[in-house]
């Protein structure tokens, strides 16, 4: 999760509330609420614009069972414009450790992410907000004297780091297209969707795996198109998002061939045999992926002549 804070007594916090793609996300406190106390729920109040008074907009009760926890985790998928990878979360283990520890510090070591926070009712999405309008939130713990106030939050798309295309190649042994982008600066993307089209077709989202490599203030993203076929010409672009679903500027369209000169299927098991009867030299070879070969040219040189000259073509 991209929001980190330490809460004690009443204080004003800059990251208590942040704009997302579908509304404003509001955090609660450091203590995971519990039906047995001391914190049994969190109350969220809001005031908009020049309003003087806060009004109650949500009460987030303690989550009583692992079944309810998992249900809340699944429902958080509707908060974002992309599908989160929930299958990789070890929810039973996270539930047990977090309930035993009782604080968000435990989650930071085991599963500190938006769906997990949603599972424990420790984050709330305010969807009834108007673009261009400013809001402020006040959080109060039920059963404790803890309160916190957010900084005023303008509901608008935040500035995000743009993706810059670096390079690409078709990995013949692994049968996938490997595309590299980088992003530098604040609020870098954390999730990507790859779109592809071929020839005069339409762009469509395709399966892709993404890995990250941080280099000081720059992140390099390796995006693999796992369904690319050899010998094709593809157009690609990326939709990238931050953890709250805000979209980065769309990338330029990249034209890539899934076959390049460095990885062309070359002749294998080449044999050169002298034929004294015909006063000739017989040359034979095998071709991998022969259907991809459009032409083949044979060149020859001698030990006394520099360079090669063409002797056959097909």
C-alpha positions as protocol buffer text, in pm:
chain_id: "A"
residue {
  index: 1
  type: UNK
  ca { x: 0 y: 0 z: 0 }
}
residue {
  index: 2
  type: UNK
  ca { x: 127 y: 349 z: -76 }
}
residue {
  index: 3
  type: UNK
  ca { x: 5 y: 519 z: 244 }
}
residue {
  index: 4
  type: UNK
  ca { x: 230 y: 507 z: 550 }
}
residue {
  index: 5
  type: UNK
  ca { x: 169 y: 693 z: 875 }
}
residue {
  index: 6
  type: UNK
  ca { x: 207 y: 686 z: 1251 }
}
residue {
  index: 7
  type: UNK
  ca { x: -103 y: 781 z: 1449 }
}
residue {
  index: 8
  type: UNK
  ca { x: -131 y: 885 z: 1814 }
}
residue {
  index: 9
  type: UNK
  ca { x: -377 y: 1124 z: 1977 }
}
residue {
  index: 10
  type: UNK
  ca { x: -538 y: 1383 z: 1746 }
}
residue {
  index: 11
  type: UNK
  ca { x: -326 y: 1511 z: 1463 }
}
residue {
  index: 12
  type: UNK
  ca { x: -352 y: 1639 z: 1108 }
}
residue {
  index: 13
  type: UNK
  ca { x: -209 y: 1398 z: 853 }
}
residue {
  index: 14
  type: UNK
  ca { x: -123 y: 1469 z: 487 }
}
residue {
  index: 15
  type: UNK
  ca { x: -174 y: 1109 z: 369 }
}
residue {
  index: 16
  type: UNK
  ca { x: -483 y: 1014 z: 567 }
}
residue {
  index: 17
  type: UNK
  ca { x: -693 y: 1065 z: 253 }
}
residue {
  index: 18
  type: UNK
  ca { x: -585 y: 1040 z: -111 }
}
residue {
  index: 19
  type: UNK
  ca { x: -770 y: 1062 z: -445 }
}
residue {
  index: 20
  type: UNK
  ca { x: -819 y: 743 z: -643 }
}
residue {
  index: 21
  type: UNK
  ca { x: -975 y: 653 z: -975 }
}
residue {
  index: 22
  type: UNK
  ca { x: -1326 y: 606 z: -831 }
}
residue {
  index: 23
  type: UNK
  ca { x: -1324 y: 835 z: -528 }
}
residue {
  index: 24
  type: UNK
  ca { x: -1117 y: 935 z: -225 }
}
residue {
  index: 25
  type: UNK
  ca { x: -952 y: 663 z: -16 }
}
residue {
  index: 26
  type: UNK
  ca { x: -956 y: 729 z: 360 }
}
residue {
  index: 27
  type: UNK
  ca { x: -734 y: 543 z: 607 }
}
residue {
  index: 28
  type: UNK
  ca { x: -833 y: 479 z: 968 }
}
residue {
  index: 29
  type: UNK
  ca { x: -576 y: 414 z: 1244 }
}
residue {
  index: 30
  type: UNK
  ca { x: -279 y: 205 z: 1351 }
}
residue {
  index: 31
  type: UNK
  ca { x: -484 y: -31 z: 1570 }
}
residue {
  index: 32
  type: UNK
  ca { x: -675 y: -311 z: 1397 }
}
residue {
  index: 33
  type: UNK
  ca { x: -1028 y: -292 z: 1537 }
}
residue {
  index: 34
  type: UNK
  ca { x: -1157 y: -592 z: 1733 }
}
residue {
  index: 35
  type: UNK
  ca { x: -1507 y: -685 z: 1850 }
}
residue {
  index: 36
  type: UNK
  ca { x: -1355 y: -748 z: 2196 }
}
residue {
  index: 37
  type: UNK
  ca { x: -1191 y: -404 z: 2206 }
}
residue {
  index: 38
  type: UNK
  ca { x: -1029 y: -176 z: 2282 }
}
residue {
  index: 39
  type: UNK
  ca { x: -1109 y: -28 z: 1939 }
}
residue {
  index: 40
  type: UNK
  ca { x: -1432 y: -181 z: 1812 }
}
residue {
  index: 41
  type: UNK
  ca { x: -1489 y: 45 z: 1508 }
}
residue {
  index: 42
  type: UNK
  ca { x: -1381 y: 364 z: 1333 }
}
residue {
  index: 43
  type: UNK
  ca { x: -1610 y: 657 z: 1254 }
}
residue {
  index: 44
  type: UNK
  ca { x: -1540 y: 867 z: 945 }
}
residue {
  index: 45
  type: UNK
  ca { x: -1674 y: 1222 z: 921 }
}
residue {
  index: 46
  type: UNK
  ca { x: -1642 y: 1457 z: 626 }
}
residue {
  index: 47
  type: UNK
  ca { x: -1684 y: 1820 z: 536 }
}
residue {
  index: 48
  type: UNK
  ca { x: -1671 y: 1956 z: 183 }
}
residue {
  index: 49
  type: UNK
  ca { x: -1554 y: 2290 z: 50 }
}
residue {
  index: 50
  type: UNK
  ca { x: -1627 y: 2575 z: 291 }
}
residue {
  index: 51
  type: UNK
  ca { x: -1856 y: 2373 z: 517 }
}
residue {
  index: 52
  type: UNK
  ca { x: -1790 y: 2445 z: 885 }
}
residue {
  index: 53
  type: UNK
  ca { x: -1915 y: 2122 z: 1039 }
}
residue {
  index: 54
  type: UNK
  ca { x: -1825 y: 1758 z: 982 }
}
residue {
  index: 55
  type: UNK
  ca { x: -2099 y: 1502 z: 925 }
}
residue {
  index: 56
  type: UNK
  ca { x: -2082 y: 1126 z: 969 }
}
residue {
  index: 57
  type: UNK
  ca { x: -2039 y: 941 z: 636 }
}
residue {
  index: 58
  type: UNK
  ca { x: -1927 y: 592 z: 742 }
}
residue {
  index: 59
  type: UNK
  ca { x: -1875 y: 362 z: 1040 }
}
residue {
  index: 60
  type: UNK
  ca { x: -1631 y: 75 z: 986 }
}
residue {
  index: 61
  type: UNK
  ca { x: -1693 y: -199 z: 1245 }
}
residue {
  index: 62
  type: UNK
  ca { x: -1442 y: -460 z: 1352 }
}
residue {
  index: 63
  type: UNK
  ca { x: -1437 y: -764 z: 1121 }
}
residue {
  index: 64
  type: UNK
  ca { x: -1546 y: -1062 z: 1329 }
}
residue {
  index: 65
  type: UNK
  ca { x: -1455 y: -1362 z: 1110 }
}
residue {
  index: 66
  type: UNK
  ca { x: -1208 y: -1471 z: 847 }
}
residue {
  index: 67
  type: UNK
  ca { x: -1503 y: -1529 z: 611 }
}
residue {
  index: 68
  type: UNK
  ca { x: -1605 y: -1162 z: 640 }
}
residue {
  index: 69
  type: UNK
  ca { x: -1241 y: -1061 z: 601 }
}
residue {
  index: 70
  type: UNK
  ca { x: -1214 y: -1253 z: 272 }
}
residue {
  index: 71
  type: UNK
  ca { x: -1547 y: -1111 z: 154 }
}
residue {
  index: 72
  type: UNK
  ca { x: -1423 y: -756 z: 210 }
}
residue {
  index: 73
  type: UNK
  ca { x: -1098 y: -838 z: 28 }
}
residue {
  index: 74
  type: UNK
  ca { x: -1292 y: -959 z: -276 }
}
residue {
  index: 75
  type: UNK
  ca { x: -1524 y: -657 z: -277 }
}
residue {
  index: 76
  type: UNK
  ca { x: -1227 y: -419 z: -291 }
}
residue {
  index: 77
  type: UNK
  ca { x: -1179 y: -525 z: -654 }
}
residue {
  index: 78
  type: UNK
  ca { x: -1470 y: -296 z: -744 }
}
residue {
  index: 79
  type: UNK
  ca { x: -1273 y: 2 z: -613 }
}
residue {
  index: 80
  type: UNK
  ca { x: -1016 y: -10 z: -892 }
}
residue {
  index: 81
  type: UNK
  ca { x: -1033 y: -2 z: -1274 }
}
residue {
  index: 82
  type: UNK
  ca { x: -815 y: -314 z: -1299 }
}
residue {
  index: 83
  type: UNK
  ca { x: -833 y: -664 z: -1150 }
}
residue {
  index: 84
  type: UNK
  ca { x: -604 y: -722 z: -853 }
}
residue {
  index: 85
  type: UNK
  ca { x: -408 y: -1043 z: -807 }
}
residue {
  index: 86
  type: UNK
  ca { x: -590 y: -1173 z: -498 }
}
residue {
  index: 87
  type: UNK
  ca { x: -503 y: -1538 z: -554 }
}
residue {
  index: 88
  type: UNK
  ca { x: -143 y: -1479 z: -447 }
}
residue {
  index: 89
  type: UNK
  ca { x: -245 y: -1341 z: -106 }
}
residue {
  index: 90
  type: UNK
  ca { x: -215 y: -1587 z: 184 }
}
residue {
  index: 91
  type: UNK
  ca { x: -530 y: -1458 z: 348 }
}
residue {
  index: 92
  type: UNK
  ca { x: -564 y: -1718 z: 625 }
}
residue {
  index: 93
  type: UNK
  ca { x: -207 y: -1655 z: 740 }
}
residue {
  index: 94
  type: UNK
  ca { x: -250 y: -1275 z: 720 }
}
residue {
  index: 95
  type: UNK
  ca { x: -572 y: -1295 z: 921 }
}
residue {
  index: 96
  type: UNK
  ca { x: -417 y: -1504 z: 1197 }
}
residue {
  index: 97
  type: UNK
  ca { x: -103 y: -1292 z: 1231 }
}
residue {
  index: 98
  type: UNK
  ca { x: -285 y: -959 z: 1215 }
}
residue {
  index: 99
  type: UNK
  ca { x: -548 y: -1058 z: 1472 }
}
residue {
  index: 100
  type: UNK
  ca { x: -275 y: -1183 z: 1706 }
}
residue {
  index: 101
  type: UNK
  ca { x: -62 y: -868 z: 1665 }
}
residue {
  index: 102
  type: UNK
  ca { x: -345 y: -617 z: 1657 }
}
residue {
  index: 103
  type: UNK
  ca { x: -162 y: -337 z: 1473 }
}
residue {
  index: 104
  type: UNK
  ca { x: -86 y: -232 z: 1118 }
}
residue {
  index: 105
  type: UNK
  ca { x: 283 y: -284 z: 1189 }
}
residue {
  index: 106
  type: UNK
  ca { x: 207 y: -657 z: 1167 }
}
residue {
  index: 107
  type: UNK
  ca { x: 48 y: -606 z: 824 }
}
residue {
  index: 108
  type: UNK
  ca { x: 349 y: -411 z: 701 }
}
residue {
  index: 109
  type: UNK
  ca { x: 552 y: -729 z: 750 }
}
residue {
  index: 110
  type: UNK
  ca { x: 295 y: -978 z: 620 }
}
residue {
  index: 111
  type: UNK
  ca { x: 56 y: -822 z: 368 }
}
residue {
  index: 112
  type: UNK
  ca { x: 26 y: -442 z: 370 }
}
residue {
  index: 113
  type: UNK
  ca { x: -184 y: -376 z: 60 }
}
residue {
  index: 114
  type: UNK
  ca { x: -512 y: -216 z: -40 }
}
residue {
  index: 115
  type: UNK
  ca { x: -717 y: -541 z: -50 }
}
residue {
  index: 116
  type: UNK
  ca { x: -585 y: -652 z: 293 }
}
residue {
  index: 117
  type: UNK
  ca { x: -662 y: -314 z: 450 }
}
residue {
  index: 118
  type: UNK
  ca { x: -1009 y: -332 z: 297 }
}
residue {
  index: 119
  type: UNK
  ca { x: -1048 y: -681 z: 441 }
}
residue {
  index: 120
  type: UNK
  ca { x: -994 y: -545 z: 795 }
}
residue {
  index: 121
  type: UNK
  ca { x: -1213 y: -237 z: 735 }
}
residue {
  index: 122
  type: UNK
  ca { x: -904 y: -19 z: 778 }
}
residue {
  index: 123
  type: UNK
  ca { x: -960 y: 181 z: 460 }
}
residue {
  index: 124
  type: UNK
  ca { x: -1277 y: 325 z: 308 }
}
residue {
  index: 125
  type: UNK
  ca { x: -1357 y: 455 z: -40 }
}
residue {
  index: 126
  type: UNK
  ca { x: -1569 y: 768 z: -53 }
}
residue {
  index: 127
  type: UNK
  ca { x: -1736 y: 742 z: -392 }
}
residue {
  index: 128
  type: UNK
  ca { x: -1976 y: 1034 z: -339 }
}
residue {
  index: 129
  type: UNK
  ca { x: -1730 y: 1305 z: -430 }
}
residue {
  index: 130
  type: UNK
  ca { x: -1728 y: 1561 z: -709 }
}
residue {
  index: 131
  type: UNK
  ca { x: -1425 y: 1624 z: -934 }
}
residue {
  index: 132
  type: UNK
  ca { x: -1262 y: 1958 z: -864 }
}
residue {
  index: 133
  type: UNK
  ca { x: -1407 y: 1983 z: -513 }
}
residue {
  index: 134
  type: UNK
  ca { x: -1205 y: 1976 z: -188 }
}
residue {
  index: 135
  type: UNK
  ca { x: -1285 y: 1748 z: 107 }
}
residue {
  index: 136
  type: UNK
  ca { x: -1154 y: 1699 z: 460 }
}
residue {
  index: 137
  type: UNK
  ca { x: -1201 y: 1395 z: 685 }
}
residue {
  index: 138
  type: UNK
  ca { x: -1198 y: 1329 z: 1057 }
}
residue {
  index: 139
  type: UNK
  ca { x: -1140 y: 978 z: 1195 }
}
residue {
  index: 140
  type: UNK
  ca { x: -1240 y: 869 z: 1547 }
}
residue {
  index: 141
  type: UNK
  ca { x: -1187 y: 531 z: 1712 }
}
residue {
  index: 142
  type: UNK
  ca { x: -1486 y: 380 z: 1894 }
}
residue {
  index: 143
  type: UNK
  ca { x: -1368 y: 263 z: 2237 }
}
residue {
  index: 144
  type: UNK
  ca { x: -1056 y: 482 z: 2243 }
}
residue {
  index: 145
  type: UNK
  ca { x: -976 y: 854 z: 2252 }
}
residue {
  index: 146
  type: UNK
  ca { x: -788 y: 848 z: 1922 }
}
residue {
  index: 147
  type: UNK
  ca { x: -890 y: 1101 z: 1654 }
}
residue {
  index: 148
  type: UNK
  ca { x: -713 y: 1228 z: 1342 }
}
residue {
  index: 149
  type: UNK
  ca { x: -791 y: 1487 z: 1076 }
}
residue {
  index: 150
  type: UNK
  ca { x: -681 y: 1474 z: 715 }
}
residue {
  index: 151
  type: UNK
  ca { x: -533 y: 1757 z: 518 }
}
residue {
  index: 152
  type: UNK
  ca { x: -780 y: 1904 z: 267 }
}
residue {
  index: 153
  type: UNK
  ca { x: -791 y: 1678 z: -41 }
}
residue {
  index: 154
  type: UNK
  ca { x: -878 y: 1800 z: -389 }
}
residue {
  index: 155
  type: UNK
  ca { x: -1056 y: 1528 z: -581 }
}
residue {
  index: 156
  type: UNK
  ca { x: -862 y: 1536 z: -908 }
}
residue {
  index: 157
  type: UNK
  ca { x: -636 y: 1300 z: -1096 }
}
residue {
  index: 158
  type: UNK
  ca { x: -285 y: 1332 z: -949 }
}
residue {
  index: 159
  type: UNK
  ca { x: 19 y: 1388 z: -1168 }
}
residue {
  index: 160
  type: UNK
  ca { x: 184 y: 1055 z: -1245 }
}
residue {
  index: 161
  type: UNK
  ca { x: 520 y: 962 z: -1390 }
}
residue {
  index: 162
  type: UNK
  ca { x: 494 y: 885 z: -1762 }
}
residue {
  index: 163
  type: UNK
  ca { x: 632 y: 566 z: -1915 }
}
residue {
  index: 164
  type: UNK
  ca { x: 920 y: 592 z: -2161 }
}
residue {
  index: 165
  type: UNK
  ca { x: 976 y: 308 z: -2409 }
}
residue {
  index: 166
  type: UNK
  ca { x: 1335 y: 182 z: -2406 }
}
residue {
  index: 167
  type: UNK
  ca { x: 1371 y: -133 z: -2617 }
}
residue {
  index: 168
  type: UNK
  ca { x: 1214 y: -464 z: -2716 }
}
residue {
  index: 169
  type: UNK
  ca { x: 1296 y: -803 z: -2863 }
}
residue {
  index: 170
  type: UNK
  ca { x: 1138 y: -1136 z: -2939 }
}
residue {
  index: 171
  type: UNK
  ca { x: 1280 y: -1410 z: -2716 }
}
residue {
  index: 172
  type: UNK
  ca { x: 1287 y: -1709 z: -2948 }
}
residue {
  index: 173
  type: UNK
  ca { x: 1375 y: -1976 z: -2685 }
}
residue {
  index: 174
  type: UNK
  ca { x: 1101 y: -1857 z: -2446 }
}
residue {
  index: 175
  type: UNK
  ca { x: 851 y: -1771 z: -2722 }
}
residue {
  index: 176
  type: UNK
  ca { x: 753 y: -1430 z: -2585 }
}
residue {
  index: 177
  type: UNK
  ca { x: 793 y: -1064 z: -2674 }
}
residue {
  index: 178
  type: UNK
  ca { x: 996 y: -869 z: -2419 }
}
residue {
  index: 179
  type: UNK
  ca { x: 926 y: -495 z: -2399 }
}
residue {
  index: 180
  type: UNK
  ca { x: 1104 y: -250 z: -2168 }
}
residue {
  index: 181
  type: UNK
  ca { x: 968 y: 80 z: -2033 }
}
residue {
  index: 182
  type: UNK
  ca { x: 1102 y: 314 z: -1762 }
}
residue {
  index: 183
  type: UNK
  ca { x: 946 y: 574 z: -1533 }
}
residue {
  index: 184
  type: UNK
  ca { x: 1126 y: 845 z: -1336 }
}
residue {
  index: 185
  type: UNK
  ca { x: 995 y: 1075 z: -1064 }
}
residue {
  index: 186
  type: UNK
  ca { x: 713 y: 1061 z: -812 }
}
residue {
  index: 187
  type: UNK
  ca { x: 401 y: 843 z: -821 }
}
residue {
  index: 188
  type: UNK
  ca { x: 529 y: 575 z: -1055 }
}
residue {
  index: 189
  type: UNK
  ca { x: 289 y: 311 z: -1194 }
}
residue {
  index: 190
  type: UNK
  ca { x: 255 y: -19 z: -1008 }
}
residue {
  index: 191
  type: UNK
  ca { x: 14 y: -203 z: -1240 }
}
residue {
  index: 192
  type: UNK
  ca { x: 9 y: -236 z: -1619 }
}
residue {
  index: 193
  type: UNK
  ca { x: -221 y: -362 z: -1892 }
}
residue {
  index: 194
  type: UNK
  ca { x: -75 y: -449 z: -2235 }
}
residue {
  index: 195
  type: UNK
  ca { x: -274 y: -385 z: -2553 }
}
residue {
  index: 196
  type: UNK
  ca { x: -180 y: -531 z: -2891 }
}
residue {
  index: 197
  type: UNK
  ca { x: -304 y: -533 z: -3248 }
}
residue {
  index: 198
  type: UNK
  ca { x: -184 y: -708 z: -3562 }
}
residue {
  index: 199
  type: UNK
  ca { x: -208 y: -576 z: -3918 }
}
residue {
  index: 200
  type: UNK
  ca { x: -538 y: -391 z: -3962 }
}
residue {
  index: 201
  type: UNK
  ca { x: -704 y: -545 z: -3656 }
}
residue {
  index: 202
  type: UNK
  ca { x: -825 y: -370 z: -3342 }
}
residue {
  index: 203
  type: UNK
  ca { x: -629 y: -323 z: -3021 }
}
residue {
  index: 204
  type: UNK
  ca { x: -718 y: -575 z: -2749 }
}
residue {
  index: 205
  type: UNK
  ca { x: -578 y: -646 z: -2403 }
}
residue {
  index: 206
  type: UNK
  ca { x: -348 y: -949 z: -2404 }
}
residue {
  index: 207
  type: UNK
  ca { x: -203 y: -1162 z: -2121 }
}
residue {
  index: 208
  type: UNK
  ca { x: 125 y: -1019 z: -1994 }
}
residue {
  index: 209
  type: UNK
  ca { x: 363 y: -1061 z: -1705 }
}
residue {
  index: 210
  type: UNK
  ca { x: 536 y: -759 z: -1552 }
}
residue {
  index: 211
  type: UNK
  ca { x: 854 y: -741 z: -1344 }
}
residue {
  index: 212
  type: UNK
  ca { x: 1020 y: -436 z: -1186 }
}
residue {
  index: 213
  type: UNK
  ca { x: 1380 y: -325 z: -1136 }
}
residue {
  index: 214
  type: UNK
  ca { x: 1454 y: -10 z: -933 }
}
residue {
  index: 215
  type: UNK
  ca { x: 1755 y: 204 z: -1023 }
}
residue {
  index: 216
  type: UNK
  ca { x: 1777 y: 507 z: -789 }
}
residue {
  index: 217
  type: UNK
  ca { x: 1486 y: 732 z: -891 }
}
residue {
  index: 218
  type: UNK
  ca { x: 1399 y: 522 z: -1197 }
}
residue {
  index: 219
  type: UNK
  ca { x: 1198 y: 201 z: -1227 }
}
residue {
  index: 220
  type: UNK
  ca { x: 1246 y: -29 z: -1527 }
}
residue {
  index: 221
  type: UNK
  ca { x: 947 y: -241 z: -1624 }
}
residue {
  index: 222
  type: UNK
  ca { x: 987 y: -563 z: -1823 }
}
residue {
  index: 223
  type: UNK
  ca { x: 656 y: -650 z: -1988 }
}
residue {
  index: 224
  type: UNK
  ca { x: 633 y: -993 z: -2151 }
}
residue {
  index: 225
  type: UNK
  ca { x: 369 y: -1069 z: -2413 }
}
residue {
  index: 226
  type: UNK
  ca { x: 332 y: -1441 z: -2345 }
}
residue {
  index: 227
  type: UNK
  ca { x: 106 y: -1508 z: -2647 }
}
residue {
  index: 228
  type: UNK
  ca { x: 318 y: -1345 z: -2920 }
}
residue {
  index: 229
  type: UNK
  ca { x: 378 y: -1572 z: -3218 }
}
residue {
  index: 230
  type: UNK
  ca { x: 702 y: -1582 z: -3422 }
}
residue {
  index: 231
  type: UNK
  ca { x: 713 y: -1412 z: -3758 }
}
residue {
  index: 232
  type: UNK
  ca { x: 445 y: -1151 z: -3681 }
}
residue {
  index: 233
  type: UNK
  ca { x: 431 y: -771 z: -3678 }
}
residue {
  index: 234
  type: UNK
  ca { x: 261 y: -622 z: -3370 }
}
residue {
  index: 235
  type: UNK
  ca { x: 160 y: -279 z: -3242 }
}
residue {
  index: 236
  type: UNK
  ca { x: 166 y: -229 z: -2862 }
}
residue {
  index: 237
  type: UNK
  ca { x: 71 y: 31 z: -2604 }
}
residue {
  index: 238
  type: UNK
  ca { x: 46 y: 29 z: -2224 }
}
residue {
  index: 239
  type: UNK
  ca { x: -218 y: 143 z: -1974 }
}
residue {
  index: 240
  type: UNK
  ca { x: -48 y: 197 z: -1638 }
}
residue {
  index: 241
  type: UNK
  ca { x: -198 y: 273 z: -1295 }
}
residue {
  index: 242
  type: UNK
  ca { x: -90 y: 359 z: -942 }
}
residue {
  index: 243
  type: UNK
  ca { x: -206 y: 160 z: -639 }
}
residue {
  index: 244
  type: UNK
  ca { x: -529 y: 362 z: -614 }
}
residue {
  index: 245
  type: UNK
  ca { x: -626 y: 315 z: -977 }
}
residue {
  index: 246
  type: UNK
  ca { x: -518 y: 654 z: -1113 }
}
residue {
  index: 247
  type: UNK
  ca { x: -408 y: 612 z: -1474 }
}
residue {
  index: 248
  type: UNK
  ca { x: -77 y: 738 z: -1611 }
}
residue {
  index: 249
  type: UNK
  ca { x: -52 y: 906 z: -1953 }
}
residue {
  index: 250
  type: UNK
  ca { x: -98 y: 646 z: -2227 }
}
residue {
  index: 251
  type: UNK
  ca { x: 223 y: 536 z: -2392 }
}
residue {
  index: 252
  type: UNK
  ca { x: 303 y: 589 z: -2757 }
}
residue {
  index: 253
  type: UNK
  ca { x: 230 y: 296 z: -2986 }
}
residue {
  index: 254
  type: UNK
  ca { x: 531 y: 72 z: -3045 }
}
residue {
  index: 255
  type: UNK
  ca { x: 572 y: -134 z: -3364 }
}
residue {
  index: 256
  type: UNK
  ca { x: 761 y: -461 z: -3302 }
}
residue {
  index: 257
  type: UNK
  ca { x: 839 y: -765 z: -3515 }
}
residue {
  index: 258
  type: UNK
  ca { x: 849 y: -1099 z: -3336 }
}
residue {
  index: 259
  type: UNK
  ca { x: 1153 y: -1197 z: -3539 }
}
residue {
  index: 260
  type: UNK
  ca { x: 1474 y: -998 z: -3581 }
}
residue {
  index: 261
  type: UNK
  ca { x: 1806 y: -1055 z: -3752 }
}
residue {
  index: 262
  type: UNK
  ca { x: 1986 y: -1157 z: -3435 }
}
residue {
  index: 263
  type: UNK
  ca { x: 1733 y: -1435 z: -3380 }
}
residue {
  index: 264
  type: UNK
  ca { x: 1661 y: -1548 z: -3737 }
}
residue {
  index: 265
  type: UNK
  ca { x: 1643 y: -1927 z: -3770 }
}
residue {
  index: 266
  type: UNK
  ca { x: 1991 y: -2009 z: -3898 }
}
residue {
  index: 267
  type: UNK
  ca { x: 2100 y: -2328 z: -4080 }
}
residue {
  index: 268
  type: UNK
  ca { x: 2197 y: -2610 z: -3845 }
}
residue {
  index: 269
  type: UNK
  ca { x: 2405 y: -2928 z: -3889 }
}
residue {
  index: 270
  type: UNK
  ca { x: 2583 y: -2783 z: -4192 }
}
residue {
  index: 271
  type: UNK
  ca { x: 2779 y: -3051 z: -4385 }
}
residue {
  index: 272
  type: UNK
  ca { x: 3036 y: -2985 z: -4661 }
}
residue {
  index: 273
  type: UNK
  ca { x: 3136 y: -3296 z: -4860 }
}
residue {
  index: 274
  type: UNK
  ca { x: 3364 y: -3314 z: -5165 }
}
residue {
  index: 275
  type: UNK
  ca { x: 3225 y: -3510 z: -5465 }
}
residue {
  index: 276
  type: UNK
  ca { x: 3520 y: -3614 z: -5683 }
}
residue {
  index: 277
  type: UNK
  ca { x: 3299 y: -3783 z: -5943 }
}
residue {
  index: 278
  type: UNK
  ca { x: 3108 y: -3464 z: -6015 }
}
residue {
  index: 279
  type: UNK
  ca { x: 3400 y: -3237 z: -5938 }
}
residue {
  index: 280
  type: UNK
  ca { x: 3178 y: -3051 z: -5693 }
}
residue {
  index: 281
  type: UNK
  ca { x: 3126 y: -2974 z: -5330 }
}
residue {
  index: 282
  type: UNK
  ca { x: 2795 y: -3080 z: -5181 }
}
residue {
  index: 283
  type: UNK
  ca { x: 2663 y: -2858 z: -4902 }
}
residue {
  index: 284
  type: UNK
  ca { x: 2364 y: -2963 z: -4690 }
}
residue {
  index: 285
  type: UNK
  ca { x: 2196 y: -2823 z: -4377 }
}
residue {
  index: 286
  type: UNK
  ca { x: 1878 y: -2835 z: -4169 }
}
residue {
  index: 287
  type: UNK
  ca { x: 1645 y: -2544 z: -4102 }
}
residue {
  index: 288
  type: UNK
  ca { x: 1452 y: -2490 z: -3779 }
}
residue {
  index: 289
  type: UNK
  ca { x: 1121 y: -2309 z: -3837 }
}
residue {
  index: 290
  type: UNK
  ca { x: 1165 y: -2348 z: -4213 }
}
residue {
  index: 291
  type: UNK
  ca { x: 823 y: -2195 z: -4279 }
}
residue {
  index: 292
  type: UNK
  ca { x: 955 y: -1859 z: -4159 }
}
residue {
  index: 293
  type: UNK
  ca { x: 1236 y: -1852 z: -4418 }
}
residue {
  index: 294
  type: UNK
  ca { x: 1153 y: -1635 z: -4720 }
}
residue {
  index: 295
  type: UNK
  ca { x: 1487 y: -1654 z: -4898 }
}
residue {
  index: 296
  type: UNK
  ca { x: 1829 y: -1815 z: -4862 }
}
residue {
  index: 297
  type: UNK
  ca { x: 2156 y: -1706 z: -5029 }
}
residue {
  index: 298
  type: UNK
  ca { x: 2488 y: -1895 z: -5048 }
}
residue {
  index: 299
  type: UNK
  ca { x: 2817 y: -1705 z: -5060 }
}
residue {
  index: 300
  type: UNK
  ca { x: 3169 y: -1840 z: -5122 }
}
residue {
  index: 301
  type: UNK
  ca { x: 3524 y: -1718 z: -5076 }
}
residue {
  index: 302
  type: UNK
  ca { x: 3869 y: -1871 z: -5133 }
}
residue {
  index: 303
  type: UNK
  ca { x: 4186 y: -1850 z: -4927 }
}
residue {
  index: 304
  type: UNK
  ca { x: 4347 y: -1624 z: -5190 }
}
residue {
  index: 305
  type: UNK
  ca { x: 4059 y: -1385 z: -5247 }
}
residue {
  index: 306
  type: UNK
  ca { x: 3920 y: -1147 z: -4989 }
}
residue {
  index: 307
  type: UNK
  ca { x: 3548 y: -1121 z: -4940 }
}
residue {
  index: 308
  type: UNK
  ca { x: 3258 y: -1339 z: -5049 }
}
residue {
  index: 309
  type: UNK
  ca { x: 3068 y: -1366 z: -5372 }
}
residue {
  index: 310
  type: UNK
  ca { x: 2720 y: -1499 z: -5427 }
}
residue {
  index: 311
  type: UNK
  ca { x: 2702 y: -1843 z: -5589 }
}
residue {
  index: 312
  type: UNK
  ca { x: 2340 y: -1947 z: -5530 }
}
residue {
  index: 313
  type: UNK
  ca { x: 2007 y: -1806 z: -5411 }
}
residue {
  index: 314
  type: UNK
  ca { x: 1659 y: -1941 z: -5350 }
}
